[in-house]
Coordinates of C-alpha atoms in Angstrom, one line a residue:
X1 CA 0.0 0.0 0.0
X2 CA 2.6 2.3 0.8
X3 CA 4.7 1.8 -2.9
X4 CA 1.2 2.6 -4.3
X5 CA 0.6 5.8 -2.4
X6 CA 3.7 6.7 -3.4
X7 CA 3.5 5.8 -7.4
X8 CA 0.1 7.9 -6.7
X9 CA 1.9 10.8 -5.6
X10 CA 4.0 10.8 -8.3
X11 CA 1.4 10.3 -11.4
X12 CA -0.9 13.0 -9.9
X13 CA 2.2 15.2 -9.9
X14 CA 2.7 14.6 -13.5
X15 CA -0.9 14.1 -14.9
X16 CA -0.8 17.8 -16.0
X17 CA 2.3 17.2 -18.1
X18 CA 1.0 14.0 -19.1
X19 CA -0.7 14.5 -22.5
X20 CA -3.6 13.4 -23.9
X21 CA -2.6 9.6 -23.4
X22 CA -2.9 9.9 -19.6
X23 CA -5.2 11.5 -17.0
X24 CA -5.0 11.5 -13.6
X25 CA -7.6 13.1 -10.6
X26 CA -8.5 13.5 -7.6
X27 CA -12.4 12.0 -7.3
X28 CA -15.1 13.1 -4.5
X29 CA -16.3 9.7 -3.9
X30 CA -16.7 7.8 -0.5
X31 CA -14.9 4.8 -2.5
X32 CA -12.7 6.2 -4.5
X33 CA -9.6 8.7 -3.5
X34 CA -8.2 8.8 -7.3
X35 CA -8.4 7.4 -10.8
X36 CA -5.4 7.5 -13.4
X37 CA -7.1 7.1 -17.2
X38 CA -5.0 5.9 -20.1
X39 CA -6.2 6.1 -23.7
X40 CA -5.1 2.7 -24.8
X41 CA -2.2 3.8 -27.6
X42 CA -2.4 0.8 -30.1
X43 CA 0.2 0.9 -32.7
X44 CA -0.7 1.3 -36.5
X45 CA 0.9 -1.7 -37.1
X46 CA -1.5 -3.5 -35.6
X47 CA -4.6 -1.7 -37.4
X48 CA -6.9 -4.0 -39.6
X49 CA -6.9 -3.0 -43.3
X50 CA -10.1 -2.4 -44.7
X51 CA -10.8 -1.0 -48.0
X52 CA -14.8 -1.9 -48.3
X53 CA -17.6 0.4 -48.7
X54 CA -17.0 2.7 -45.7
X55 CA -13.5 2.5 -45.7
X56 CA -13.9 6.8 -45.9
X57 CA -14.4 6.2 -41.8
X58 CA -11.2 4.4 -41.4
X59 CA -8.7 6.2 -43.5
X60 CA -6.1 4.4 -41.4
X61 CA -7.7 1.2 -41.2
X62 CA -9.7 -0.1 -38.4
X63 CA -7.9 0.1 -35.0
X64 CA -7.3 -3.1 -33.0
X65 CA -9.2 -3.4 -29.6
X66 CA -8.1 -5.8 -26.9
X67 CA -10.9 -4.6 -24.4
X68 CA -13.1 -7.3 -24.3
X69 CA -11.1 -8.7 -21.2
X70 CA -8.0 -8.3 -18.8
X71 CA -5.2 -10.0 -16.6
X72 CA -2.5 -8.9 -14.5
X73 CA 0.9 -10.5 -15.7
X74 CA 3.3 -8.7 -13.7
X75 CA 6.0 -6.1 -14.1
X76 CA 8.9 -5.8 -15.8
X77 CA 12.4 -4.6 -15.4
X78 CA 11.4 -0.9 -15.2
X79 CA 8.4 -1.7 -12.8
X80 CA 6.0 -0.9 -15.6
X81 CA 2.5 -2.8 -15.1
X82 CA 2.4 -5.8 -17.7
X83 CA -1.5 -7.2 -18.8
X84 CA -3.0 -10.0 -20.8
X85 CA -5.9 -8.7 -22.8
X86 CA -8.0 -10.0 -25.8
X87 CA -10.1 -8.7 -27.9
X88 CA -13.7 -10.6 -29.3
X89 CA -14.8 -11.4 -32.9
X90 CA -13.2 -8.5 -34.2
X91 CA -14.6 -5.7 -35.9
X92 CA -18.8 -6.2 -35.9
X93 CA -21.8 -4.6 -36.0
X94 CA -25.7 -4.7 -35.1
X95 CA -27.7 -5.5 -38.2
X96 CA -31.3 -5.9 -39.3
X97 CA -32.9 -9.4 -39.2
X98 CA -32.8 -11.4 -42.2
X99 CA -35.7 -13.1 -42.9
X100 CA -35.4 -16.7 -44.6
X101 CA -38.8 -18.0 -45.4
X102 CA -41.2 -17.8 -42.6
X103 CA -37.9 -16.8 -39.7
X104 CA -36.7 -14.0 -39.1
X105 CA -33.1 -14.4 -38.3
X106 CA -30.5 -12.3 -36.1
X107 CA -27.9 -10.8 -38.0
X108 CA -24.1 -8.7 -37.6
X109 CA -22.3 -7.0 -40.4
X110 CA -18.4 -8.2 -40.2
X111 CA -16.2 -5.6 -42.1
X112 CA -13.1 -7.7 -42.0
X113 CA -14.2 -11.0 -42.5
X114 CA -11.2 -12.5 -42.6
X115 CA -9.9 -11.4 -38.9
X116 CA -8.4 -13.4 -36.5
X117 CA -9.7 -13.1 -33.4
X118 CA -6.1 -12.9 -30.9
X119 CA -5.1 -11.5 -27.6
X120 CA -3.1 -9.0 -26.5
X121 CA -0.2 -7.5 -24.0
X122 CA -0.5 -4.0 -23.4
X123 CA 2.7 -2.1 -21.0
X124 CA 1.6 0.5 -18.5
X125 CA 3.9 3.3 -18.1
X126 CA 2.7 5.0 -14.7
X127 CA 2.0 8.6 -15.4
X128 CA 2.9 8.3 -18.9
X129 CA 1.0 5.8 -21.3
X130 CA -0.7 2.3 -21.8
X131 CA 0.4 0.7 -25.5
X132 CA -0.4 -2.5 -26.6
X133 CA 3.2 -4.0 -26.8
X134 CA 2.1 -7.6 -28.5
X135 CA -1.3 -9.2 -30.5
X136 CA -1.0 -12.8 -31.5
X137 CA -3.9 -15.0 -33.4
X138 CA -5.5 -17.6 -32.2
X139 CA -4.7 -21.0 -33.7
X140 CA -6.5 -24.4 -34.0
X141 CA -4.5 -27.6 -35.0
X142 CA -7.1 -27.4 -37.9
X143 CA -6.1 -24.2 -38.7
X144 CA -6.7 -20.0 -37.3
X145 CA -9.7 -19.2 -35.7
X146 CA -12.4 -17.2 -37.2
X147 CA -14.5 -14.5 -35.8
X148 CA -18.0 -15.8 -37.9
X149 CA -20.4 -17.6 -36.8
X150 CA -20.4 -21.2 -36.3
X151 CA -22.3 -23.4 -38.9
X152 CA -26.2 -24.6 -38.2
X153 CA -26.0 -27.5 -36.2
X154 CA -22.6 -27.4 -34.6
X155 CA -22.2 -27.2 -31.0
X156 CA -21.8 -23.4 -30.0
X157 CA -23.9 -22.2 -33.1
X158 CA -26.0 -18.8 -32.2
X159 CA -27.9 -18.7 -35.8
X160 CA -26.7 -15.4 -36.5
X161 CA -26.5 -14.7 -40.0
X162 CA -22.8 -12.9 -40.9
X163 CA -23.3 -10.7 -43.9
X164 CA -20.7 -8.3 -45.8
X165 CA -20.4 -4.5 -45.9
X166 CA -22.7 -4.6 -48.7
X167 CA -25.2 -7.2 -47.3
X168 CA -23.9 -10.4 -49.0
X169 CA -24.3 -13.3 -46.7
X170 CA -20.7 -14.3 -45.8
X171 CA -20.1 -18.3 -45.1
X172 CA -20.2 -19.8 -41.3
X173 CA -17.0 -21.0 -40.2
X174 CA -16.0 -24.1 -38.0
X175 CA -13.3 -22.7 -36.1
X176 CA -15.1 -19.6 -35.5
X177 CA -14.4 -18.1 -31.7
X178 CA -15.5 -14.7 -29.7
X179 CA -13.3 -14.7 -27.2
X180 CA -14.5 -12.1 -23.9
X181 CA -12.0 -13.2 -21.0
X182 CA -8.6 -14.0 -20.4
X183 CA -6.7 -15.2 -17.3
X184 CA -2.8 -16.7 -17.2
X185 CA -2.9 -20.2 -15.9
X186 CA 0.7 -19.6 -13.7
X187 CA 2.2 -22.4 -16.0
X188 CA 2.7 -20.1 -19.3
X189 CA -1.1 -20.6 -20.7
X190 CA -4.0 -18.9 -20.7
X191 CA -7.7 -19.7 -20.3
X192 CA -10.0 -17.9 -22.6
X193 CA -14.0 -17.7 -22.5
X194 CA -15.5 -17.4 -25.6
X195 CA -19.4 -16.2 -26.0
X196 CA -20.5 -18.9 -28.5
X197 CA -20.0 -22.5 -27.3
X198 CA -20.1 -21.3 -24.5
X199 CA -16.4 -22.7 -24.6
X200 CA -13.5 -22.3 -22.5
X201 CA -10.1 -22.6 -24.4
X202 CA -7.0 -23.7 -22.8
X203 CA -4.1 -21.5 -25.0
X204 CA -0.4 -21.9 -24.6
X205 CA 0.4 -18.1 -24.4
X206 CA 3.8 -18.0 -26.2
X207 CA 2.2 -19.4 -29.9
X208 CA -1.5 -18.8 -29.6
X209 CA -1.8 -22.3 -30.1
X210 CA -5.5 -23.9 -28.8
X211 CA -4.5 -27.1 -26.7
X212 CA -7.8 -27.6 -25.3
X213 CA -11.7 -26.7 -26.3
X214 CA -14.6 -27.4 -23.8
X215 CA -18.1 -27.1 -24.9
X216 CA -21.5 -28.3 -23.4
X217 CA -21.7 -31.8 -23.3
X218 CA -17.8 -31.8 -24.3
X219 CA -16.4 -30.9 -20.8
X220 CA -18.7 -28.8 -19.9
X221 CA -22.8 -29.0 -18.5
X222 CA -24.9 -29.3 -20.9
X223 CA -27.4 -27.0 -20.0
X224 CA -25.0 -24.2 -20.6
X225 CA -25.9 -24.9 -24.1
X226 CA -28.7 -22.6 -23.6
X227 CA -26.9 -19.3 -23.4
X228 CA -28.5 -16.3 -24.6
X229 CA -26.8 -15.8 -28.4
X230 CA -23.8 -13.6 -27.7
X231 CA -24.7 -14.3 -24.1
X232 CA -22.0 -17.0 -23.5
X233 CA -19.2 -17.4 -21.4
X234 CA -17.8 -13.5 -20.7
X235 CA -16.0 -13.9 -17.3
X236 CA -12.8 -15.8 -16.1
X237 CA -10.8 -16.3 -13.2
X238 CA -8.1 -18.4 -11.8
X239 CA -8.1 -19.2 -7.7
X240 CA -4.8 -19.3 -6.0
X241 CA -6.0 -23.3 -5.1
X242 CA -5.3 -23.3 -9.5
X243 CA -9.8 -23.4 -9.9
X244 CA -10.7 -22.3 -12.7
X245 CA -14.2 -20.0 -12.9
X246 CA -16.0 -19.1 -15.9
X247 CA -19.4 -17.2 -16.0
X248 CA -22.1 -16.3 -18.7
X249 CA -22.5 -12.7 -19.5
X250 CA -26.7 -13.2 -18.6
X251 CA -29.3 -15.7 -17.5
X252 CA -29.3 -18.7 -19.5
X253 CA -33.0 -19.4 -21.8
X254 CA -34.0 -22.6 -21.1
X255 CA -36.3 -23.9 -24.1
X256 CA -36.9 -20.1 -24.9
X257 CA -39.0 -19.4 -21.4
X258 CA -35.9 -18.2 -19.0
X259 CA -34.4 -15.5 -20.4
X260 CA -36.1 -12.6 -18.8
X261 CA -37.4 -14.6 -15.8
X262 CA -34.7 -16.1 -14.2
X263 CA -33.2 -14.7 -11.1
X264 CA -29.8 -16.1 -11.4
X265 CA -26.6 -16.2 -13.7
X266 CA -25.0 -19.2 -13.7
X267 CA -21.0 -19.3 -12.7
X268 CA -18.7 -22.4 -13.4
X269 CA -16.0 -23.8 -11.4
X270 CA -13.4 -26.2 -13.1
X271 CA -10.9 -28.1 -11.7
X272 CA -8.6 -28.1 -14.5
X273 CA -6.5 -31.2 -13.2
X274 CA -9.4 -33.5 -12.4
X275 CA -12.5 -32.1 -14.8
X276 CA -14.9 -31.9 -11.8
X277 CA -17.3 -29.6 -12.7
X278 CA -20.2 -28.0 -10.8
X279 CA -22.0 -24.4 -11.3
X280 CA -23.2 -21.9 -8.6
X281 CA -25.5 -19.2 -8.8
X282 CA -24.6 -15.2 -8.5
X283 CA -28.1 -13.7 -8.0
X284 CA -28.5 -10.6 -9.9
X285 CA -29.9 -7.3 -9.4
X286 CA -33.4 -8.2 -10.2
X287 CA -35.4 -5.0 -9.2
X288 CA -32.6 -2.5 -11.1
X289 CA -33.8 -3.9 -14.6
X290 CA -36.8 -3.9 -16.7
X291 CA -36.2 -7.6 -17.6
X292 CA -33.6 -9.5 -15.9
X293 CA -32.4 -10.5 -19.3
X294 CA -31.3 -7.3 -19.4
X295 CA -28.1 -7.8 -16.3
X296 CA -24.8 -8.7 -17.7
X297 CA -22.2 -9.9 -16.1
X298 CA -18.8 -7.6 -17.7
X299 CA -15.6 -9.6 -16.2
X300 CA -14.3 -11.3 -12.9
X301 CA -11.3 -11.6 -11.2
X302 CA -10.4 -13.6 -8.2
X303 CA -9.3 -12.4 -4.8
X304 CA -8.2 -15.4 -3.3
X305 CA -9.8 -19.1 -3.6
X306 CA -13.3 -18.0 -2.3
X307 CA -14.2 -14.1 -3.2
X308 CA -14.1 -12.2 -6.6
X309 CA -14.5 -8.9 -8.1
X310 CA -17.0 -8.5 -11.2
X311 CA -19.1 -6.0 -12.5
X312 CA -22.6 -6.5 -13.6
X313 CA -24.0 -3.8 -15.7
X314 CA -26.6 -3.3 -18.3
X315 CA -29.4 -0.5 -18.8
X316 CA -31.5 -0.1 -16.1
X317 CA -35.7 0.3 -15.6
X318 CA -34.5 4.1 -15.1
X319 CA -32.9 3.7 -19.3
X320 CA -29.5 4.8 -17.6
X321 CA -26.4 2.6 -18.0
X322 CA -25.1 0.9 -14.8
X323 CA -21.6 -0.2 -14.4
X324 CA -21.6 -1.5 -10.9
X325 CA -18.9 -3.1 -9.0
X326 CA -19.2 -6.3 -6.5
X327 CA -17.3 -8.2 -4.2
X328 CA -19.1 -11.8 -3.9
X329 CA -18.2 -14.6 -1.9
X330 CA -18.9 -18.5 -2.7
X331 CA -18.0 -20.1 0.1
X332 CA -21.2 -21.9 1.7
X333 CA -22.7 -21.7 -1.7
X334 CA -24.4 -24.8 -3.4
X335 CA -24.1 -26.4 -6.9
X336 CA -27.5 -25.3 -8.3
X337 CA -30.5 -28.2 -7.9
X338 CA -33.5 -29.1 -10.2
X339 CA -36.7 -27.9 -8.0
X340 CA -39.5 -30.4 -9.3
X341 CA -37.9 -31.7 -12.3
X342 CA -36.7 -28.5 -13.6
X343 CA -33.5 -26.2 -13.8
X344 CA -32.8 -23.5 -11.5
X345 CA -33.8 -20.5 -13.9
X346 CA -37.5 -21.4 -13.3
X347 CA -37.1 -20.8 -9.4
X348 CA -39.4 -18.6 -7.8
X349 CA -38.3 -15.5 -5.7
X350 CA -39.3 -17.6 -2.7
X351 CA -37.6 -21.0 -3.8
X352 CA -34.2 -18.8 -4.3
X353 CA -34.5 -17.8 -1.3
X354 CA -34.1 -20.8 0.0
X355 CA -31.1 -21.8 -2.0
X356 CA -27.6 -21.4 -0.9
X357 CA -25.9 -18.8 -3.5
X358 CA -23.0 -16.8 -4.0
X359 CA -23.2 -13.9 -1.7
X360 CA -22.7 -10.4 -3.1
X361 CA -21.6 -7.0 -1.3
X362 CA -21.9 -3.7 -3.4
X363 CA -19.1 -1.3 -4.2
X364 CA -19.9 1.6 -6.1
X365 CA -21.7 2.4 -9.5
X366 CA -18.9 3.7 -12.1
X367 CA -20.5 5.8 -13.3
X368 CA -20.3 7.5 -9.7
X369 CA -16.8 8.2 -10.7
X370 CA -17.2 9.4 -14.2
X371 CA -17.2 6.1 -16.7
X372 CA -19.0 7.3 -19.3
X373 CA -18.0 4.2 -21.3
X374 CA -21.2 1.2 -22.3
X375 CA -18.9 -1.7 -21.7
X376 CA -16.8 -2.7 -18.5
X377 CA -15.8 -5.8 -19.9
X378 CA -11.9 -6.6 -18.7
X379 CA -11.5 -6.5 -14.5
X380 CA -7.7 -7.3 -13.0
X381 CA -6.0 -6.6 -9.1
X382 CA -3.3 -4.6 -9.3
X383 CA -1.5 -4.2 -6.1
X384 CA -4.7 -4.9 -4.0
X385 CA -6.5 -2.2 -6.4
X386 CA -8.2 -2.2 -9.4
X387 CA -8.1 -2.1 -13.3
X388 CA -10.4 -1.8 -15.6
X389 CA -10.8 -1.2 -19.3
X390 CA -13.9 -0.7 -21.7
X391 CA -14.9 -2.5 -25.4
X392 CA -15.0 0.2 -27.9
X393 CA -16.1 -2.7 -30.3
X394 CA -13.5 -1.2 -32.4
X395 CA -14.7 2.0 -33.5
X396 CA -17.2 1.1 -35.2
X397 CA -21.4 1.7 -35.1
X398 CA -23.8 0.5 -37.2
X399 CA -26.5 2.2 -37.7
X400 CA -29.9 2.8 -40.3
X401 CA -29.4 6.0 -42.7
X402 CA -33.3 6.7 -41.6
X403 CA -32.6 6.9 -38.1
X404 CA -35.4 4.3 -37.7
X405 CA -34.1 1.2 -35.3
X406 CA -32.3 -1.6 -36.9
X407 CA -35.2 -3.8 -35.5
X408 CA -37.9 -2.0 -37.5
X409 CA -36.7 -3.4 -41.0
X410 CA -35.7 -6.7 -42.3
X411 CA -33.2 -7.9 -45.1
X412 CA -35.1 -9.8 -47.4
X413 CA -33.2 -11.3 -50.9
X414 CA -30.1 -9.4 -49.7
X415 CA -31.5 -6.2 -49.6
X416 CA -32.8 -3.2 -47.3
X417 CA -36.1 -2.3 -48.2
X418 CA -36.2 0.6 -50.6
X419 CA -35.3 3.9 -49.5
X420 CA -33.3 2.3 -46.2
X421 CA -29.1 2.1 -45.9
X422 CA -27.4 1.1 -43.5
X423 CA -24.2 2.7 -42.4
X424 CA -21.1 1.9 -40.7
X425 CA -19.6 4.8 -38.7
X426 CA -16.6 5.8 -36.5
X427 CA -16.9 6.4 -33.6
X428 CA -15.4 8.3 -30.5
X429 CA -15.4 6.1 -28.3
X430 CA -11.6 5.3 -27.3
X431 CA -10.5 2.2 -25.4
X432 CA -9.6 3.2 -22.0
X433 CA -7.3 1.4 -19.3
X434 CA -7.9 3.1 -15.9
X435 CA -6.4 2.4 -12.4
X436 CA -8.4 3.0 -9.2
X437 CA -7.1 4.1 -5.9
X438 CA -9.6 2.8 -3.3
X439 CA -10.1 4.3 0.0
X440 CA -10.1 1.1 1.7
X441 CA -9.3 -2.2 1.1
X442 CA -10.7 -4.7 -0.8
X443 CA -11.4 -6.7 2.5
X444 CA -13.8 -4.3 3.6
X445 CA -16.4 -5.2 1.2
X446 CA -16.2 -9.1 1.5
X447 CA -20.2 -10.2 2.3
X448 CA -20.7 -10.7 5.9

């Protein structure tokens, strides 16, 4: 604590001199005494070339994100702060439904179809800057990965439909991955979650190689196989006991009838040496939303082999983003039952109250403390504070040329019906790693 308060002194010192790259303030909040904010600085040699039809937006191509999740590695020779990150399916955006027939069918627009979805390192320089230093591909035996879609049928498939920058409908791929968490194994690999098995990958860190892949009903329960689309696994951490925990982003929807009605989301615990698997359940913030399909679950890290960090965020009833911070504890929880025959998600408000879940203690909102950002999505412990940094999903925005909703038309035979573009913008939003100085620490907020 006392080599932090120190490196604190010293970066609030210097934030003025600092640049654009780095921020650093003071913050009136009962939880919070500071926050340093780095623009993530990612190299042009890393940018995505893209020369389709809104290639005018990205004159320098588009720029690689790795904010989709985040891991402490360590420090180097200088002391500079080292991180995993990794970034998802790569450079996406909302589409219309295409309608096939009688279905209609979710769709994304992929303006680099050809990306390979890979992870990161990024250096922080205290007081200075945060670069991403290293991006390496994912790699089957079989071949890279792909960002697209799975094929129909295969285990992990959403049904999305990919299509092109100009609406063509762009082939499925079978090694297709999203990846949304990262977490070093203290053996030199990583485990990655990946939205649309769910899977959880087992990577050896200095190749990008895939040595492992576990699915539902590969490794994995099989109920998980009812994740929301794009709803998968989004969370991961590693226990100092060598656990592994893994947890969906939202409620899982069982047969189609949980989605908005379940009260829990489910986390998994692995024990990567043995298999043993069993699944808890984190109850979410039921009242703050809408629907509870609505709660997602940004990124976890563990504080030792019992309590975690995460944030679970989503727009609330109010229509205002929440970003909110929890300590949770599982010890004393239960692996989740069937209640008469069926899966936990159709539990009552009373019957959860009579099961033994994770326990949960609230920190703060992040928005308190000025994250103006949509996605917390990668979570780390730095010297017994925290780090954080936001998906920009790589500067890109889809949107209609109307200004009507994206739901409100359909793609039929390939096209937009007449009079309706859609557009693919830049946008603002940058990537941003920040580093909070808490009052207190993190022990005070474990659940009593």
């Amino acid at each position: 604590m006392q080599q932090w308060a120190w490196m604190l002194a010293a970066v609030l010192a210097s934030g003025a001199q600092a640049g654009e790259a780095f921020r650093a303030e003071s913050v009136n909040h009962p939880q919070v005494a500071a926050v340093e904010r780095y623009a993530l600085q990612s190299p042009a040699k890393f940018n995505l070339p893209y020369n389709g039809a809104f290639a005018s937006e990205f004159p320098q191509g588009l720029p690689f994100a790795p904010g989709s999740g985040l891991a402490f590695k360590g420090k180097d020779a200088q002391g500079n702060l080292l991180f995993w990150a990794t970034g998802d399916r790569g450079p996406n955006g909302d589409a219309p439904r295409v309608q096939e027939g009688g279905k209609k069918l979710e769709s994304k627009i992929f303006l680099t179809p050809d990306y390979q979805p890979r992870f990161a390192q990024i250096k922080l320089v205290r007081g200075k800057s945060a670069s991403v230093i290293q991006s390496r591909p994912f790699q089957f035996a079989e071949g890279p990965a792909s960002g697209l879609p799975l094929p129909a049928g295969t285990v992990g498939a959403t049904g999305e439909v990919a299509l092109s920058d100009t609406l063509a409908v762009l082939p499925a791929h079978p090694r297709g991955v999203d990846p949304e968490g990262i977490v070093p194994d203290g053996k030199g690999h990583l485990w990655v979650v990946d939205e649309y098995g769910p899977f959880l990958l087992k990577v050896e860190a200095k190749t990008g190689k895939v040595l492992q892949q576990l699915a539902p009903g590969r490794g994995l329960p099989e109920v998980l196989q009812y994740r929301q689309p794009n709803r998968g696994f989004e969370a991961v951490a590693r226990t100092p006991n060598g656990k592994i925990y893994a947890m969906l982003q939202s409620t899982l929807n069982i047969n189609g009838e949980t989605k908005h009605s379940a009260g829990i989301i489910r986390l998994l615990e692995l024990d990567p040496t043995t298999g043993a698997t069993r699944m808890l359940g984190y109850p979410l913030d039921s009242t703050a939303y809408k629907k509870n399909g609505d709660a997602k679950i940004g990124d976890l890290v563990a504080l030792d082999n019992q309590r975690f960090v995460l944030v679970e965020q989503g727009k609330g009833k109010d229509k205002q983003m929440r970003n909110v911070l929890y300590v949770i504890d599982i010890a004393g929880a239960e692996a989740l039952p069937q209640l008469e025959g069926k899966e936990a998600e159709y539990a009552t408000a009373e019957q959860l109250a009579g099961l033994k879940l994770i326990r949960k203690q609230r920190m703060f909102d992040l928005r308190e403390i000025g994250w103006q950002a949509e996605k917390a999505e990668g979570l780390t412990v730095v010297d017994g504070q925290l780090a954080l940094i936001n998906d920009n999903d790589f500067g890109l925005k889809a949107e209609l040329a109307s200004g009507k909703d994206l739901d409100d038309v359909l793609i039929k035979d390939g096209r937009l019906p007449e009079g309706e573009a859609l557009q693919v913008k830049a946008t603002k939003e940058d990537s941003e790693l920040w580093l909070l100085k808490l009052k207190q620490p993190l022990s005070a907020y474990y659940p009593q």
